[in-house]
Coordinates of C-alpha atoms and ligand atoms in Angstrom, one line a residue:
M1 CA -23.3 8.0 14.2
K2 CA -19.9 9.2 13.4
K3 CA -19.3 10.3 9.8
V4 CA -15.9 9.7 8.2
L5 CA -14.6 10.6 4.8
F6 CA -11.7 8.8 3.3
V7 CA -9.8 10.9 0.7
A8 CA -7.3 9.1 -1.4
S9 CA -5.7 8.9 -4.8
E10 CA -6.2 5.2 -5.4
C11 CA -8.6 2.5 -4.2
V12 CA -9.2 -1.2 -5.1
P13 CA -11.1 -2.3 -7.2
F14 CA -11.2 1.0 -9.2
I15 CA -7.6 2.0 -9.6
K16 CA -4.4 0.6 -8.0
T17 CA -0.6 1.1 -8.2
G18 CA 0.3 -0.3 -4.8
G19 CA -0.7 -1.2 -1.2
L20 CA -2.4 2.2 -0.6
A21 CA -5.2 1.1 -2.9
D22 CA -5.6 -2.2 -1.0
V23 CA -5.9 -0.3 2.3
V24 CA -8.4 2.3 1.0
G25 CA -10.4 -0.3 -0.7
S26 CA -10.7 -2.7 2.2
L27 CA -10.6 -0.8 5.5
P28 CA -13.9 1.1 5.1
K29 CA -15.8 -2.2 4.9
Y30 CA -14.6 -3.3 8.3
F31 CA -16.0 -0.5 10.5
N32 CA -19.0 -1.1 12.7
K33 CA -21.9 0.0 10.5
D34 CA -24.1 0.9 13.4
E35 CA -21.6 3.5 14.7
F36 CA -19.7 4.7 11.6
D37 CA -20.7 6.0 8.2
V38 CA -17.5 5.8 6.2
R39 CA -17.5 7.1 2.7
V40 CA -14.6 7.4 0.1
I41 CA -13.8 10.1 -2.4
L42 CA -11.5 9.5 -5.3
P43 CA -10.4 11.0 -8.6
K44 CA -12.2 9.7 -11.6
Y45 CA -9.2 8.8 -13.7
Q46 CA -9.6 8.0 -17.4
C47 CA -7.5 4.9 -16.7
M48 CA -9.7 3.5 -13.9
R49 CA -11.3 0.1 -14.4
E50 CA -13.5 0.3 -17.5
D51 CA -16.4 -1.8 -16.2
F52 CA -16.8 0.5 -13.1
K53 CA -16.5 3.7 -15.1
H54 CA -19.7 2.9 -16.9
Q55 CA -21.6 2.3 -13.6
L56 CA -20.9 5.7 -12.1
Q57 CA -23.9 7.9 -11.6
Y58 CA -23.8 11.6 -12.2
V59 CA -24.6 13.6 -9.0
T60 CA -23.8 17.2 -9.7
H61 CA -21.2 19.6 -11.1
F62 CA -20.0 23.1 -10.3
Y63 CA -17.1 25.4 -11.1
M64 CA -14.4 25.9 -8.5
E65 CA -11.7 28.5 -8.0
L66 CA -8.2 27.2 -7.7
N67 CA -6.5 30.6 -7.1
W68 CA -7.0 32.4 -10.4
R69 CA -8.2 29.3 -12.2
Q70 CA -11.8 28.4 -12.7
Q71 CA -12.2 24.6 -13.0
Y72 CA -15.0 22.2 -13.7
V73 CA -15.8 19.7 -10.9
G74 CA -18.0 16.8 -11.7
V75 CA -19.2 14.6 -8.9
L76 CA -20.2 11.0 -9.6
H77 CA -21.4 8.2 -7.2
L78 CA -21.3 4.5 -6.9
E79 CA -22.5 2.3 -4.1
Y80 CA -20.3 -0.8 -4.1
E81 CA -20.3 -3.6 -1.5
G82 CA -22.2 -1.4 0.9
I83 CA -19.8 1.6 0.7
H84 CA -20.6 5.0 -0.9
Y85 CA -17.8 6.1 -3.3
Y86 CA -17.7 9.5 -4.8
F87 CA -15.6 10.4 -7.8
I88 CA -14.3 13.8 -8.8
D89 CA -14.4 14.3 -12.5
N90 CA -12.2 16.7 -14.5
E91 CA -10.8 15.6 -17.9
Y92 CA -8.0 18.2 -17.8
Y93 CA -6.5 16.7 -14.7
F94 CA -7.4 13.0 -14.7
S95 CA -7.0 11.9 -18.3
G96 CA -3.4 10.5 -18.2
P97 CA -2.6 6.9 -18.8
K98 CA -1.7 6.4 -15.1
P99 CA -2.8 8.1 -11.9
Y100 CA 0.6 9.8 -11.4
G101 CA 2.9 11.3 -14.0
N102 CA 5.2 14.3 -13.9
I103 CA 5.5 15.7 -10.4
H104 CA 4.8 19.3 -11.5
E105 CA 1.5 18.2 -13.0
D106 CA 0.6 16.0 -10.1
I107 CA 1.2 18.9 -7.7
E108 CA -1.6 20.9 -9.4
K109 CA -3.7 17.8 -10.0
F110 CA -3.9 16.9 -6.3
A111 CA -4.3 20.5 -5.2
F112 CA -7.3 20.5 -7.4
F113 CA -8.5 17.2 -6.1
S114 CA -8.1 18.1 -2.4
R115 CA -10.0 21.3 -2.8
A116 CA -12.7 19.8 -5.0
A117 CA -13.2 16.9 -2.5
L118 CA -14.0 19.4 0.3
S119 CA -16.0 21.8 -1.9
A120 CA -18.2 18.9 -3.1
L121 CA -19.3 17.9 0.4
P122 CA -22.1 20.4 1.0
L123 CA -23.5 19.5 -2.4
I124 CA -23.6 15.7 -1.8
N125 CA -25.0 16.5 1.6
F126 CA -22.4 14.7 3.6
Q127 CA -20.8 16.5 6.6
P128 CA -18.1 14.3 8.0
D129 CA -16.9 14.6 11.6
I130 CA -13.5 13.4 10.4
V131 CA -11.7 13.7 7.1
H132 CA -9.2 10.9 6.9
C133 CA -6.5 11.8 4.4
H134 CA -4.0 9.3 2.8
D135 CA -0.5 10.2 1.7
W136 CA 0.9 13.4 0.2
Q137 CA -1.8 13.7 -2.6
T138 CA -4.2 14.7 0.1
G139 CA -1.8 16.6 2.4
L140 CA -3.4 20.0 1.5
I141 CA -6.7 19.0 3.0
P142 CA -5.8 19.6 6.7
V143 CA -4.3 22.9 5.6
Y144 CA -7.4 24.0 3.6
L145 CA -9.6 22.9 6.5
K146 CA -7.7 25.3 8.8
D147 CA -7.7 28.1 6.2
K148 CA -10.4 29.0 3.7
F149 CA -12.9 26.3 4.6
H150 CA -12.7 27.2 8.3
E151 CA -14.8 30.3 7.7
G152 CA -17.9 28.3 6.6
Q153 CA -20.2 26.9 9.2
F154 CA -20.2 23.6 7.4
F155 CA -16.5 22.9 7.9
V156 CA -15.9 24.5 11.3
N157 CA -15.8 21.5 13.5
M158 CA -14.4 19.0 11.0
K159 CA -11.3 17.2 12.2
S160 CA -8.6 15.6 10.0
I161 CA -6.3 12.6 10.2
M162 CA -3.2 12.3 8.0
T163 CA -2.2 8.7 7.4
I164 CA 1.4 8.2 6.1
H165 CA 1.6 5.1 3.9
N166 CA 5.1 6.1 2.7
L167 CA 7.1 9.0 4.0
K168 CA 9.4 8.8 0.9
F169 CA 6.8 10.5 -1.2
Q170 CA 6.0 14.0 0.0
G171 CA 4.8 16.1 -2.9
I172 CA 7.6 18.6 -3.1
W173 CA 7.6 21.6 -5.5
D174 CA 8.8 25.1 -5.5
V175 CA 7.1 27.6 -3.2
K176 CA 6.2 30.2 -5.9
A177 CA 4.4 27.6 -8.1
V178 CA 2.6 26.1 -5.1
K179 CA 1.4 29.5 -3.9
D180 CA 0.2 30.2 -7.4
I181 CA -1.6 26.8 -7.6
T182 CA -3.2 26.7 -4.2
G183 CA -3.9 30.4 -3.6
L184 CA -2.7 29.9 0.0
P185 CA -1.2 33.1 1.5
P186 CA 2.5 33.6 2.2
Y187 CA 1.8 32.9 5.9
Y188 CA 1.7 29.2 5.2
F189 CA 5.1 29.0 3.5
T190 CA 7.5 29.0 6.5
P191 CA 9.6 26.1 7.8
D192 CA 7.1 25.4 10.7
K193 CA 4.3 24.9 8.2
L194 CA 4.3 24.0 4.5
E195 CA 7.9 24.8 3.7
A196 CA 10.8 22.3 4.0
Y197 CA 14.3 23.1 2.9
G198 CA 13.2 25.9 0.7
D199 CA 10.4 24.1 -1.1
A200 CA 6.7 23.6 -0.6
N201 CA 5.8 20.2 0.8
Y202 CA 2.3 18.9 0.7
L203 CA 2.8 16.0 3.2
K204 CA 4.5 18.2 5.6
G205 CA 1.5 20.6 5.5
G206 CA -0.8 17.6 6.2
I207 CA 1.3 16.4 9.1
V208 CA 1.5 19.9 10.7
Y209 CA -2.2 20.7 10.4
A210 CA -3.9 17.3 10.9
D211 CA -5.5 16.7 14.3
A212 CA -3.8 13.2 14.4
V213 CA -1.2 11.5 12.3
T214 CA -1.0 7.8 11.8
T215 CA 1.3 5.5 9.9
V216 CA 0.8 1.9 9.0
S217 CA 2.9 0.0 11.6
N218 CA 4.3 0.6 15.0
T219 CA 7.9 0.0 14.1
Y220 CA 7.6 2.4 11.1
A221 CA 6.1 5.0 13.5
E222 CA 9.2 4.7 15.6
E223 CA 11.7 4.5 12.7
I224 CA 10.5 7.7 11.1
K225 CA 11.5 9.7 14.1
M226 CA 15.1 8.9 13.2
P227 CA 17.2 10.3 10.4
F228 CA 17.8 7.1 8.5
Y229 CA 14.1 6.5 7.9
G230 CA 12.8 10.0 8.5
E231 CA 13.2 11.3 4.9
N232 CA 14.3 14.7 6.2
L233 CA 11.1 15.0 8.3
D234 CA 12.3 13.1 11.4
G235 CA 12.4 16.3 13.4
L236 CA 8.8 17.0 12.5
M237 CA 7.9 13.4 13.4
R238 CA 9.5 13.8 16.8
A239 CA 7.7 17.1 17.3
R240 CA 4.4 15.5 16.4
S241 CA 5.1 12.2 18.3
N242 CA 2.3 12.8 20.9
C243 CA -0.3 12.7 18.1
L244 CA 1.5 10.0 16.0
Y245 CA 0.1 6.5 16.1
G246 CA 1.2 3.3 14.4
I247 CA -1.7 1.1 13.3
V248 CA -0.7 -1.9 11.4
N249 CA -2.5 -2.7 8.1
G250 CA -4.7 -5.7 7.5
I251 CA -5.8 -7.3 4.2
D252 CA -9.2 -8.2 2.9
Y253 CA -9.6 -11.8 4.0
N254 CA -12.4 -12.4 1.6
E255 CA -10.4 -11.3 -1.4
Y256 CA -7.3 -13.1 -0.3
N257 CA -8.6 -16.5 0.6
P258 CA -7.1 -19.7 -0.7
E259 CA -10.4 -21.5 -0.1
T260 CA -12.4 -19.4 -2.5
D261 CA -9.8 -17.5 -4.6
P262 CA -11.1 -17.5 -8.2
F263 CA -7.7 -16.9 -9.6
I264 CA -6.0 -20.1 -8.3
P265 CA -6.3 -23.5 -9.9
Q266 CA -6.5 -25.5 -6.6
H267 CA -8.3 -24.3 -3.5
Y268 CA -7.0 -25.3 -0.1
N269 CA -7.1 -24.3 3.6
A270 CA -5.2 -24.7 6.8
R271 CA -6.2 -28.3 7.0
T272 CA -5.7 -29.4 3.4
F273 CA -2.6 -27.5 2.3
R274 CA -0.3 -30.5 2.8
K275 CA -1.9 -32.3 -0.1
E276 CA -3.5 -29.5 -2.2
K277 CA -1.2 -26.5 -2.1
V278 CA 1.5 -28.2 -4.3
K279 CA -1.0 -28.5 -7.2
N280 CA -0.8 -24.7 -7.5
K281 CA 3.0 -25.0 -7.8
R282 CA 2.6 -27.7 -10.4
A283 CA 0.3 -25.5 -12.5
L284 CA 2.4 -22.4 -12.2
Q285 CA 5.6 -24.3 -13.2
Q286 CA 3.8 -25.4 -16.3
E287 CA 2.3 -22.0 -17.0
L288 CA 5.6 -20.2 -16.7
G289 CA 7.8 -22.9 -18.3
L290 CA 9.8 -23.7 -15.2
E291 CA 11.2 -27.2 -14.4
Q292 CA 8.3 -29.5 -13.4
N293 CA 9.2 -30.6 -9.9
D294 CA 6.9 -30.7 -6.9
G295 CA 9.7 -30.8 -4.5
K296 CA 11.6 -27.8 -5.8
F297 CA 11.9 -24.8 -3.3
M298 CA 9.9 -22.1 -5.1
V299 CA 10.5 -18.5 -4.0
G300 CA 8.0 -15.7 -5.1
I301 CA 8.5 -11.9 -5.4
V302 CA 5.5 -9.7 -6.2
S303 CA 6.5 -6.0 -6.0
R304 CA 7.0 -2.6 -7.4
L305 CA 10.6 -2.8 -8.6
T306 CA 12.2 0.1 -6.7
D307 CA 15.1 0.5 -4.3
Q308 CA 12.7 0.5 -1.3
K309 CA 12.2 -3.2 -1.8
G310 CA 15.8 -4.3 -1.5
F311 CA 16.5 -5.3 -5.0
D312 CA 20.1 -4.3 -4.9
L313 CA 20.7 -7.1 -2.4
I314 CA 19.0 -9.6 -4.7
D315 CA 21.0 -8.3 -7.7
Y316 CA 24.2 -8.8 -5.7
M317 CA 23.3 -12.4 -4.6
M318 CA 21.2 -13.7 -7.5
D319 CA 24.0 -15.7 -9.2
E320 CA 24.9 -17.4 -6.0
M321 CA 21.2 -18.0 -5.0
C322 CA 20.7 -19.6 -8.4
Q323 CA 23.4 -22.2 -7.7
Q324 CA 21.0 -23.6 -5.1
D325 CA 18.2 -26.1 -5.5
I326 CA 15.7 -23.3 -6.1
Q327 CA 13.2 -21.6 -8.4
F328 CA 12.3 -17.9 -8.5
V329 CA 9.1 -16.4 -9.8
I330 CA 9.1 -12.6 -10.1
L331 CA 6.1 -10.4 -10.9
G332 CA 6.7 -6.7 -10.9
T333 CA 7.2 -3.4 -12.8
G334 CA 9.1 -0.3 -12.0
E335 CA 12.7 0.9 -12.4
E336 CA 14.2 -0.1 -15.7
K337 CA 17.4 -1.4 -14.1
Y338 CA 15.5 -3.9 -12.0
E339 CA 13.2 -4.9 -14.8
N340 CA 16.2 -5.6 -17.0
M341 CA 18.0 -7.3 -14.2
F342 CA 15.3 -9.9 -13.8
R343 CA 14.9 -10.3 -17.5
H344 CA 18.6 -11.0 -17.6
F345 CA 18.5 -13.7 -14.9
A346 CA 15.5 -15.4 -16.5
W347 CA 17.5 -15.6 -19.7
K348 CA 20.6 -16.9 -17.8
Y349 CA 18.8 -19.5 -15.8
P350 CA 15.9 -20.8 -17.9
G351 CA 13.7 -23.2 -16.0
K352 CA 14.8 -21.7 -12.8
V353 CA 13.9 -18.1 -12.9
S354 CA 10.7 -16.7 -14.4
A355 CA 10.5 -12.9 -14.8
N356 CA 7.1 -11.5 -15.4
I357 CA 7.6 -7.8 -16.0
F358 CA 4.0 -6.6 -16.0
Y359 CA 1.0 -6.0 -13.7
S360 CA -1.4 -8.9 -13.2
E361 CA -3.7 -9.4 -10.3
A362 CA -4.4 -13.0 -11.4
L363 CA -0.7 -14.0 -11.6
S364 CA -0.1 -12.3 -8.2
H365 CA -2.7 -14.6 -6.6
K366 CA -1.2 -17.6 -8.3
I367 CA 2.2 -16.8 -7.0
Y368 CA 1.0 -16.3 -3.4
A369 CA -0.7 -19.7 -3.6
A370 CA 2.0 -21.6 -5.4
C371 CA 5.3 -20.7 -3.8
D372 CA 6.9 -22.1 -0.8
A373 CA 8.5 -18.9 0.3
F374 CA 8.2 -15.2 -0.4
L375 CA 11.2 -12.9 -0.4
M376 CA 10.9 -9.3 0.7
P377 CA 14.3 -7.9 1.9
S378 CA 13.1 -4.2 2.0
L379 CA 15.4 -1.3 2.8
F380 CA 12.3 0.2 4.5
E381 CA 8.7 -0.9 4.6
P382 CA 6.0 1.2 6.2
C383 CA 3.8 -1.9 6.5
G384 CA 3.9 -4.2 3.5
L385 CA 0.9 -6.2 2.4
S386 CA 2.6 -8.8 0.3
Q387 CA 4.0 -10.7 3.3
L388 CA 0.5 -10.7 4.8
M389 CA -1.0 -12.2 1.6
S390 CA 1.8 -14.8 1.7
L391 CA 1.0 -15.7 5.3
R392 CA -2.6 -16.1 4.4
Y393 CA -1.7 -18.5 1.6
G394 CA 0.8 -20.5 3.8
T395 CA 3.7 -19.2 1.8
I396 CA 6.5 -18.5 4.2
P397 CA 7.9 -14.9 4.2
I398 CA 11.6 -14.2 4.3
V399 CA 12.0 -10.6 5.2
R400 CA 14.3 -7.9 6.6
E401 CA 13.3 -6.7 10.1
T402 CA 12.1 -3.2 9.2
G403 CA 8.7 -1.4 9.6
G404 CA 5.7 -3.6 9.2
L405 CA 7.7 -6.6 8.2
K406 CA 9.2 -6.7 11.7
D407 CA 5.7 -6.3 13.2
T408 CA 3.9 -9.0 11.2
V409 CA 6.5 -11.8 10.5
W410 CA 7.6 -13.6 13.6
P411 CA 11.0 -15.2 13.1
Y412 CA 11.2 -19.0 13.2
N413 CA 12.7 -20.4 16.4
E414 CA 13.6 -24.1 15.9
Y415 CA 14.1 -24.8 19.6
E416 CA 10.7 -23.4 20.7
G417 CA 8.9 -24.3 17.6
T418 CA 7.5 -20.8 17.1
G419 CA 7.5 -18.2 14.3
T420 CA 5.8 -17.7 11.0
G421 CA 8.7 -16.8 8.8
F422 CA 12.4 -16.0 8.5
S423 CA 14.0 -12.6 9.0
F424 CA 17.4 -10.9 9.2
A425 CA 18.3 -7.5 10.7
N426 CA 21.0 -5.8 8.7
Y427 CA 20.7 -4.5 5.1
N428 CA 23.3 -6.9 3.9
A429 CA 23.2 -9.3 1.0
H430 CA 25.0 -12.1 2.8
E431 CA 22.7 -11.9 5.7
M432 CA 19.8 -12.2 3.3
F433 CA 21.4 -15.2 1.6
N434 CA 22.2 -17.0 4.8
T435 CA 18.6 -16.6 5.9
L436 CA 17.4 -17.9 2.6
K437 CA 19.7 -20.9 2.9
Y438 CA 18.4 -21.6 6.4
A439 CA 14.8 -21.5 5.2
M440 CA 15.8 -23.9 2.4
Y441 CA 17.5 -26.2 4.9
V442 CA 14.3 -26.4 7.0
Y443 CA 12.2 -26.9 3.8
Y444 CA 14.4 -29.8 2.5
E445 CA 15.6 -31.4 5.7
K446 CA 12.8 -30.8 8.2
K447 CA 9.6 -31.1 6.3
R448 CA 7.5 -31.6 9.4
D449 CA 8.8 -28.4 10.9
W450 CA 8.3 -26.5 7.6
N451 CA 4.6 -27.7 7.6
K452 CA 4.2 -26.5 11.2
L453 CA 5.5 -23.1 10.1
I454 CA 2.8 -23.1 7.5
D455 CA 0.2 -24.0 10.2
R456 CA 1.3 -21.0 12.3
A457 CA 1.5 -18.7 9.2
M458 CA -2.1 -19.6 8.1
A459 CA -3.4 -19.2 11.7
A460 CA -2.0 -15.7 12.1
D461 CA -4.8 -13.1 11.8
F462 CA -4.1 -10.0 9.8
S463 CA -7.6 -9.4 8.7
W464 CA -8.8 -5.8 9.5
N465 CA -10.7 -6.9 12.6
T466 CA -8.1 -5.7 15.1
S467 CA -6.8 -2.6 13.3
A468 CA -10.2 -1.3 12.3
R469 CA -11.1 -1.1 16.0
K470 CA -8.0 1.0 16.6
Y471 CA -9.0 3.5 13.9
E472 CA -12.5 3.6 15.5
E473 CA -11.0 4.4 18.9
L474 CA -9.0 7.2 17.3
Y475 CA -12.1 8.6 15.6
Y476 CA -13.9 8.7 19.0
R477 CA -10.9 10.3 20.7
L478 CA -11.0 13.2 18.2
Ligands
ADP501 P1 3.8 -1.1 -1.8 O1 2.5 -0.4 -1.5 O2 4.9 -0.4 -1.2 O3 3.9 -1.3 -3.3 P2 2.6 -3.4 -0.5 O4 3.3 -4.7 -0.1 O5 2.0 -2.6 0.6 O6 3.8 -2.6 -1.2 O7 1.5 -3.6 -1.5 C1 1.8 -4.1 -2.8 C2 0.5 -4.5 -3.5 O8 0.6 -4.4 -4.9 C3 0.2 -6.0 -3.2 O9 -1.2 -6.1 -3.2 C4 0.8 -6.7 -4.3 O10 0.3 -8.0 -4.6 C5 0.5 -5.7 -5.5 N1 1.4 -5.8 -6.6 C6 2.7 -5.2 -6.7 N2 3.2 -5.4 -8.0 C7 2.3 -6.1 -8.6 C8 2.2 -6.6 -10.0 N3 3.2 -6.4 -10.9 N4 1.1 -7.3 -10.4 C9 0.1 -7.4 -9.5 N5 0.1 -7.0 -8.2 C10 1.2 -6.3 -7.8
GLC502 C1 2.9 2.0 1.0 C2 4.1 1.3 1.6 C3 3.7 -0.1 2.0 C4 2.3 -0.2 2.7 C5 1.3 0.5 1.8 C6 -0.1 0.5 2.4 O1 2.9 1.8 -0.4 O2 5.2 1.2 0.8 O3 4.7 -0.6 2.9 O4 2.0 -1.5 3.0 O5 1.7 1.8 1.5 O6 -0.1 1.2 3.6

């Protein structure tokens, strides 16, 4: 039996800000239970889901040194859907209104969390063969495993994997402060280790010291070896390329299932969508005050509102797009300029544009079910889960060919009758617009072809079955 510990800063259903939480919350369930014991360790945030907070069981507590600091570490436990979850408790670090806040606070918060997660292992009597770390918040773990923890018998054979969900976020802060926080000796703070361009960089430390590095799609694994996508670490990615693997994400096919989804008004499946799916559109038009019209081409967007997702292209083209026979439903939060941009267009085009500037799991499911198409013109996209959710609900993705979008959406070919969506190559607003217009043309003029696109989209399999096997292989190889 191989033992694996996932360490992450967010996880569905306890706490979520983006796709990382979906992955950490679903992947562990898909490993072969006879061969793998996969457990998850998370921070116990004050802002985690209230109903779960009350179910956590106290396991133990101790005091831990974080350089000169002495900090309380509580350990709580919950078994949920067959998985063991551990939560690290410390009110000083984890009581903010959100998981992340000021970077200088987060830098100390996640140094504490990384060290506490390792320190807790002997006490919970779990000795993993592999510690699987996710994103910069856990980048210090491979470093600690090679440093202090290496001296103890308990940790000596432990391997680590660093999975990059987004290279944009690296956990960068000044060397002096990070030395003071982590207690790591000066040896580590050179450009071949934790230092990058004069600062300390947690993710870089993780990438340098992990036994294997993975990222969440094949295309992104290639892209980050180049300067445009490499976020200043492309050289390191090239240097580590013999241990760098791209494994595409899946989604939880039980949670995202149009046949059973408790959030959507009308259930449907790959056979019944022709008659039933539109009832979800009708209900959403009514709920959001859009023009009531079954035939209207409805485009959904569910996203963090950041530059990564291509919103400057949408900003540039929105007026022209709204001259079309179209409806937009947006759900998202993030940068103020984009929140206000969508509020503005909703005001300017009432009945046509609905801007929902908040976070709602229920509304997100309704949008995936109701819309005809889903727009995701990302500047870069390590994997992207929203397009997978859309495919699952027979909502046709319109995407830019980058990262995971390129690997999971197969462009429509009208001559061969293939493809599951529409895509364009260049980061260019007119290319996006032309692709959208082409999709509209198929929708309005070639309904049978559009329905066949939906057939293929709903038949595509992005459950975890294939990708979980790839992680299993990697665990064995280590
Ligand atoms: P990223 O992780 O870069 O934000 P992904 O496509 O991988 O992008 O995952 C985004 C996840 O967050 C999806 O599950 C999506 O449905 C969800 N999501 C994003 N914004 C919202 C929102 N405002 N309300 C509900 N769910 C959201
Ligand atoms: C990041 C990426 C997204 C990916 C998600 C889960 O948030 O931006 O593309 O799907 O992580 O791996």
